mmCIF file of C-alpha atoms in Angstrom:
data_model
loop_
_atom_site.group_PDB
_atom_site.id
_atom_site.type_symbol
_atom_site.label_atom_id
_atom_site.label_comp_id
_atom_site.label_asym_id
_atom_site.label_seq_id
_atom_site.Cartn_x
_atom_site.Cartn_y
_atom_site.Cartn_z
ATOM 1 C CA UNK A 1 5.281 0.304 -17.555
ATOM 2 C CA UNK A 2 6.592 -1.947 -14.649
ATOM 3 C CA UNK A 3 4.054 -5.192 -13.863
ATOM 4 C CA UNK A 4 4.245 -7.267 -10.340
ATOM 5 C CA UNK A 5 3.453 -10.917 -10.427
ATOM 6 C CA UNK A 6 2.466 -12.548 -7.003
ATOM 7 C CA UNK A 7 2.545 -16.051 -6.377
ATOM 8 C CA UNK A 8 2.077 -18.912 -4.234
ATOM 9 C CA UNK A 9 -0.543 -17.806 -2.049
ATOM 10 C CA UNK A 10 -2.667 -20.947 -0.998
ATOM 11 C CA UNK A 11 -4.762 -22.293 2.138
ATOM 12 C CA UNK A 12 -2.606 -23.489 5.287
ATOM 13 C CA UNK A 13 -3.395 -25.015 7.855
ATOM 14 C CA UNK A 14 -3.022 -22.695 11.256
ATOM 15 C CA UNK A 15 1.248 -23.540 12.742
ATOM 16 C CA UNK A 16 1.468 -23.872 8.769
ATOM 17 C CA UNK A 17 3.948 -22.341 6.649
ATOM 18 C CA UNK A 18 3.168 -20.370 2.957
ATOM 19 C CA UNK A 19 6.247 -18.833 0.636
ATOM 20 C CA UNK A 20 5.665 -15.935 -0.933
ATOM 21 C CA UNK A 21 7.097 -14.749 -4.188
ATOM 22 C CA UNK A 22 7.013 -11.727 -5.350
ATOM 23 C CA UNK A 23 8.801 -11.477 -9.718
ATOM 24 C CA UNK A 24 8.251 -8.375 -12.201
ATOM 25 C CA UNK A 25 8.712 -9.015 -16.094
ATOM 26 C CA UNK A 26 10.754 -6.986 -17.854
ATOM 27 C CA UNK A 27 11.766 -4.559 -14.450
ATOM 28 C CA UNK A 28 14.899 -5.263 -12.655
ATOM 29 C CA UNK A 29 14.216 -4.542 -8.678
ATOM 30 C CA UNK A 30 18.182 -4.815 -8.144
ATOM 31 C CA UNK A 31 18.185 -0.680 -7.620
ATOM 32 C CA UNK A 32 14.752 -1.000 -5.563
ATOM 33 C CA UNK A 33 12.956 -0.827 -1.644
ATOM 34 C CA UNK A 34 10.763 -3.408 -1.964
ATOM 35 C CA UNK A 35 7.648 -4.415 0.369
ATOM 36 C CA UNK A 36 4.870 -6.635 1.288
ATOM 37 C CA UNK A 37 0.908 -5.139 2.182
ATOM 38 C CA UNK A 38 -1.409 -7.153 3.113
ATOM 39 C CA UNK A 39 -5.433 -6.581 2.534
ATOM 40 C CA UNK A 40 -7.920 -9.656 4.953
ATOM 41 C CA UNK A 41 -11.715 -9.560 3.715
ATOM 42 C CA UNK A 42 -12.732 -6.128 3.598
ATOM 43 C CA UNK A 43 -10.795 -4.910 5.916
ATOM 44 C CA UNK A 44 -7.844 -1.619 4.588
ATOM 45 C CA UNK A 45 -4.426 -2.154 3.820
ATOM 46 C CA UNK A 46 -1.373 -3.202 6.509
ATOM 47 C CA UNK A 47 2.024 -2.900 5.116
ATOM 48 C CA UNK A 48 4.029 -6.758 6.411
ATOM 49 C CA UNK A 49 7.661 -5.882 5.406
ATOM 50 C CA UNK A 50 10.173 -4.311 3.982
ATOM 51 C CA UNK A 51 13.782 -4.914 2.330
ATOM 52 C CA UNK A 52 16.399 -2.893 0.729
ATOM 53 C CA UNK A 53 17.511 -2.423 -2.655
ATOM 54 C CA UNK A 54 20.609 -4.481 -1.437
ATOM 55 C CA UNK A 55 18.673 -6.959 1.278
ATOM 56 C CA UNK A 56 22.072 -4.687 4.198
ATOM 57 C CA UNK A 57 17.844 -3.652 5.207
ATOM 58 C CA UNK A 58 14.196 -5.254 6.471
ATOM 59 C CA UNK A 59 11.945 -4.002 9.139
ATOM 60 C CA UNK A 60 8.140 -5.976 9.803
ATOM 61 C CA UNK A 61 5.453 -5.035 11.515
ATOM 62 C CA UNK A 62 5.625 -6.469 15.309
ATOM 63 C CA UNK A 63 2.425 -8.237 13.743
ATOM 64 C CA UNK A 64 4.235 -10.453 11.776
ATOM 65 C CA UNK A 65 7.213 -9.903 13.668
ATOM 66 C CA UNK A 66 9.428 -13.337 14.371
ATOM 67 C CA UNK A 67 6.890 -15.456 12.485
ATOM 68 C CA UNK A 68 7.754 -13.607 8.326
ATOM 69 C CA UNK A 69 11.590 -13.112 6.735
ATOM 70 C CA UNK A 70 11.331 -11.119 3.663
ATOM 71 C CA UNK A 71 14.385 -12.321 1.644
ATOM 72 C CA UNK A 72 15.177 -11.124 -2.302
ATOM 73 C CA UNK A 73 17.118 -12.342 -4.998
ATOM 74 C CA UNK A 74 18.326 -9.605 -7.126
ATOM 75 C CA UNK A 75 20.152 -12.337 -9.955
ATOM 76 C CA UNK A 76 16.932 -13.892 -10.180
ATOM 77 C CA UNK A 77 14.306 -9.896 -10.188
ATOM 78 C CA UNK A 78 12.512 -11.736 -7.133
ATOM 79 C CA UNK A 79 10.942 -11.036 -3.987
ATOM 80 C CA UNK A 80 10.260 -13.596 -0.989
ATOM 81 C CA UNK A 81 8.491 -13.881 2.071
ATOM 82 C CA UNK A 82 8.460 -16.678 3.976
ATOM 83 C CA UNK A 83 5.178 -16.932 5.924
ATOM 84 C CA UNK A 84 5.821 -19.362 9.061
ATOM 85 C CA UNK A 85 4.005 -20.324 12.153
ATOM 86 C CA UNK A 86 0.534 -19.097 10.108
ATOM 87 C CA UNK A 87 -2.470 -18.185 12.393
ATOM 88 C CA UNK A 88 -6.645 -17.488 11.254
ATOM 89 C CA UNK A 89 -5.245 -13.386 11.422
ATOM 90 C CA UNK A 90 -2.716 -13.605 9.005
ATOM 91 C CA UNK A 91 -5.742 -14.196 6.080
ATOM 92 C CA UNK A 92 -4.914 -11.613 3.166
ATOM 93 C CA UNK A 93 -4.021 -10.875 0.199
ATOM 94 C CA UNK A 94 -0.652 -10.029 -0.419
ATOM 95 C CA UNK A 95 0.760 -7.881 -2.117
ATOM 96 C CA UNK A 96 3.385 -7.276 -3.813
ATOM 97 C CA UNK A 97 4.915 -3.540 -4.163
ATOM 98 C CA UNK A 98 7.637 -0.825 -5.775
ATOM 99 C CA UNK A 99 8.859 1.772 -3.999
ATOM 100 C CA UNK A 100 11.250 4.413 -5.274
ATOM 101 C CA UNK A 101 14.964 4.420 -4.903
ATOM 102 C CA UNK A 102 16.390 4.829 -1.805
ATOM 103 C CA UNK A 103 13.263 4.324 0.750
ATOM 104 C CA UNK A 104 10.736 2.599 1.226
ATOM 105 C CA UNK A 105 8.528 4.777 1.094
ATOM 106 C CA UNK A 106 5.884 5.787 -0.682
ATOM 107 C CA UNK A 107 4.421 2.757 -3.663
ATOM 108 C CA UNK A 108 4.513 2.980 -7.003
ATOM 109 C CA UNK A 109 3.674 -0.063 -8.368
ATOM 110 C CA UNK A 110 1.270 -3.474 -7.074
ATOM 111 C CA UNK A 111 1.395 -6.781 -8.374
ATOM 112 C CA UNK A 112 -2.342 -8.384 -7.840
ATOM 113 C CA UNK A 113 -1.808 -10.059 -5.126
ATOM 114 C CA UNK A 114 -2.077 -13.431 -4.506
ATOM 115 C CA UNK A 115 -4.407 -14.686 -1.624
ATOM 116 C CA UNK A 116 -3.408 -16.675 2.519
ATOM 117 C CA UNK A 117 -6.038 -18.771 3.964
ATOM 118 C CA UNK A 118 -5.780 -20.496 6.686
ATOM 119 C CA UNK A 119 -7.687 -22.212 8.592
ATOM 120 C CA UNK A 120 -8.682 -26.009 9.521
ATOM 121 C CA UNK B 1 3.050 4.307 16.102
ATOM 122 C CA UNK B 2 1.449 6.694 13.932
ATOM 123 C CA UNK B 3 -2.115 6.225 12.864
ATOM 124 C CA UNK B 4 -3.838 8.017 10.830
ATOM 125 C CA UNK B 5 -7.983 8.912 11.104
ATOM 126 C CA UNK B 6 -9.948 9.576 7.245
ATOM 127 C CA UNK B 7 -13.182 11.100 7.136
ATOM 128 C CA UNK B 8 -15.530 10.426 6.087
ATOM 129 C CA UNK B 9 -16.056 7.055 6.490
ATOM 130 C CA UNK B 10 -18.052 7.579 2.708
ATOM 131 C CA UNK B 11 -18.896 10.099 1.056
ATOM 132 C CA UNK B 12 -21.266 10.695 -1.107
ATOM 133 C CA UNK B 13 -20.842 13.108 -4.280
ATOM 134 C CA UNK B 14 -22.806 13.983 -7.928
ATOM 135 C CA UNK B 15 -20.785 12.946 -10.580
ATOM 136 C CA UNK B 16 -19.462 16.458 -11.901
ATOM 137 C CA UNK B 17 -18.859 17.708 -8.530
ATOM 138 C CA UNK B 18 -15.447 18.242 -6.549
ATOM 139 C CA UNK B 19 -14.364 15.301 -3.686
ATOM 140 C CA UNK B 20 -12.151 16.444 -0.899
ATOM 141 C CA UNK B 21 -11.412 14.136 1.098
ATOM 142 C CA UNK B 22 -9.103 13.949 5.063
ATOM 143 C CA UNK B 23 -6.905 12.902 6.663
ATOM 144 C CA UNK B 24 -5.271 13.155 9.572
ATOM 145 C CA UNK B 25 -2.107 11.990 11.408
ATOM 146 C CA UNK B 26 -1.151 11.431 15.548
ATOM 147 C CA UNK B 27 2.000 12.800 15.008
ATOM 148 C CA UNK B 28 3.741 15.035 13.252
ATOM 149 C CA UNK B 29 5.043 13.354 9.346
ATOM 150 C CA UNK B 30 6.676 16.295 7.301
ATOM 151 C CA UNK B 31 5.017 15.541 3.830
ATOM 152 C CA UNK B 32 5.343 11.516 3.643
ATOM 153 C CA UNK B 33 1.551 11.216 3.095
ATOM 154 C CA UNK B 34 0.813 9.504 0.514
ATOM 155 C CA UNK B 35 -2.738 8.090 -1.050
ATOM 156 C CA UNK B 36 -3.942 5.261 -3.435
ATOM 157 C CA UNK B 37 -7.562 4.702 -5.204
ATOM 158 C CA UNK B 38 -8.773 1.410 -5.043
ATOM 159 C CA UNK B 39 -11.194 0.036 -6.874
ATOM 160 C CA UNK B 40 -13.313 -3.487 -5.938
ATOM 161 C CA UNK B 41 -11.108 -6.391 -7.308
ATOM 162 C CA UNK B 42 -7.342 -4.850 -7.739
ATOM 163 C CA UNK B 43 -4.537 -3.984 -5.925
ATOM 164 C CA UNK B 44 -3.686 -0.200 -5.405
ATOM 165 C CA UNK B 45 -3.094 2.761 -7.301
ATOM 166 C CA UNK B 46 -0.460 5.766 -5.928
ATOM 167 C CA UNK B 47 -2.619 8.814 -6.832
ATOM 168 C CA UNK B 48 -0.743 11.580 -4.870
ATOM 169 C CA UNK B 49 3.120 10.863 -2.717
ATOM 170 C CA UNK B 50 4.898 13.636 -0.774
ATOM 171 C CA UNK B 51 0.628 14.844 0.668
ATOM 172 C CA UNK B 52 1.035 16.896 -3.220
ATOM 173 C CA UNK B 53 2.682 15.511 -6.396
ATOM 174 C CA UNK B 54 0.774 13.344 -8.510
ATOM 175 C CA UNK B 55 1.361 9.868 -9.590
ATOM 176 C CA UNK B 56 2.707 9.547 -12.427
ATOM 177 C CA UNK B 57 -0.267 9.492 -15.305
ATOM 178 C CA UNK B 58 -2.963 10.789 -13.075
ATOM 179 C CA UNK B 59 -5.734 12.598 -14.401
ATOM 180 C CA UNK B 60 -4.733 16.893 -12.849
ATOM 181 C CA UNK B 61 -7.831 17.113 -11.812
ATOM 182 C CA UNK B 62 -6.368 14.759 -7.882
ATOM 183 C CA UNK B 63 -4.380 17.597 -6.568
ATOM 184 C CA UNK B 64 -3.675 16.923 -2.998
ATOM 185 C CA UNK B 65 -2.479 19.600 -0.043
ATOM 186 C CA UNK B 66 -1.436 19.990 4.364
ATOM 187 C CA UNK B 67 -2.355 22.065 6.559
ATOM 188 C CA UNK B 68 -0.557 20.345 9.789
ATOM 189 C CA UNK B 69 -1.396 17.583 10.659
ATOM 190 C CA UNK B 70 -3.864 17.215 7.863
ATOM 191 C CA UNK B 71 -3.845 16.592 4.456
ATOM 192 C CA UNK B 72 -6.725 16.616 1.767
ATOM 193 C CA UNK B 73 -6.604 15.148 -1.322
ATOM 194 C CA UNK B 74 -9.506 16.899 -3.948
ATOM 195 C CA UNK B 75 -10.758 15.555 -6.956
ATOM 196 C CA UNK B 76 -12.815 17.953 -9.212
ATOM 197 C CA UNK B 77 -16.033 17.600 -11.363
ATOM 198 C CA UNK B 78 -15.723 13.530 -10.582
ATOM 199 C CA UNK B 79 -15.605 11.389 -13.642
ATOM 200 C CA UNK B 80 -17.553 8.021 -13.853
ATOM 201 C CA UNK B 81 -13.986 6.478 -13.116
ATOM 202 C CA UNK B 82 -12.720 7.815 -9.877
ATOM 203 C CA UNK B 83 -15.569 6.714 -6.966
ATOM 204 C CA UNK B 84 -13.514 3.743 -5.463
ATOM 205 C CA UNK B 85 -12.206 3.498 -2.013
ATOM 206 C CA UNK B 86 -9.653 6.404 -0.446
ATOM 207 C CA UNK B 87 -5.935 5.297 1.224
ATOM 208 C CA UNK B 88 -3.753 7.507 2.901
ATOM 209 C CA UNK B 89 -1.206 6.453 4.321
ATOM 210 C CA UNK B 90 2.258 7.870 6.462
ATOM 211 C CA UNK B 91 5.991 6.673 4.545
ATOM 212 C CA UNK B 92 7.979 8.994 7.872
ATOM 213 C CA UNK B 93 7.690 5.851 10.464
ATOM 214 C CA UNK B 94 8.391 2.935 10.072
ATOM 215 C CA UNK B 95 5.239 0.730 10.250
ATOM 216 C CA UNK B 96 4.485 2.722 8.268
ATOM 217 C CA UNK B 97 0.288 2.709 8.555
ATOM 218 C CA UNK B 98 -2.831 3.549 6.317
ATOM 219 C CA UNK B 99 -5.350 5.108 7.488
ATOM 220 C CA UNK B 100 -9.096 3.246 7.185
ATOM 221 C CA UNK B 101 -9.560 4.278 3.810
ATOM 222 C CA UNK B 102 -12.583 6.952 2.031
ATOM 223 C CA UNK B 103 -15.123 5.296 0.219
ATOM 224 C CA UNK B 104 -16.354 7.712 -2.581
ATOM 225 C CA UNK B 105 -19.869 7.562 -3.608
ATOM 226 C CA UNK B 106 -22.244 8.243 -6.854
ATOM 227 C CA UNK B 107 -24.583 10.890 -5.471
#
């Protein structure tokens, strides 16, 4: 059973920054693409960014491109999402999820999420 | 961007009956469609991948199928724990996209 644990959410003012982290205690994420997904309050799901297993490939939703950066540290078994120039519309629960080997594809394990609120 | 349209928005079905949820893609996505179940206050959970494969631990009453651009999630003999929100997702082309969801509620 893969367990993913997100942290780093909180309340931030518009224009501010936050760094989210995702840990996988007891499971090595080094062979897997990892993805961040968000869900605004009462809304649907939006894929934010993914990163390949070795970190060579990343891609982003247009809504966050140029503002968010996904990274990973396989030695520390963690994935991160650096969020800069935050806007009110970035308010959401942010989930970390694991993809299958070799592709960002479908998401077979999810964390419990961390809430990011952007408000003055 | 590929748009996934789920129907109906809300589906009311009695326990023990069959539910059929639909997801139509605006462009070809092959079989690269997954279905997720989400209950209030919880993260989504993978139910079906590659259009018709059940994820680990998913009961056999869940099945997925494809007919052209239309994908279907069927749940036979509904149990109380099946009433939830269901999302389809395409992972054929980035940005991968989700449908807007179908709420399956008890009739």
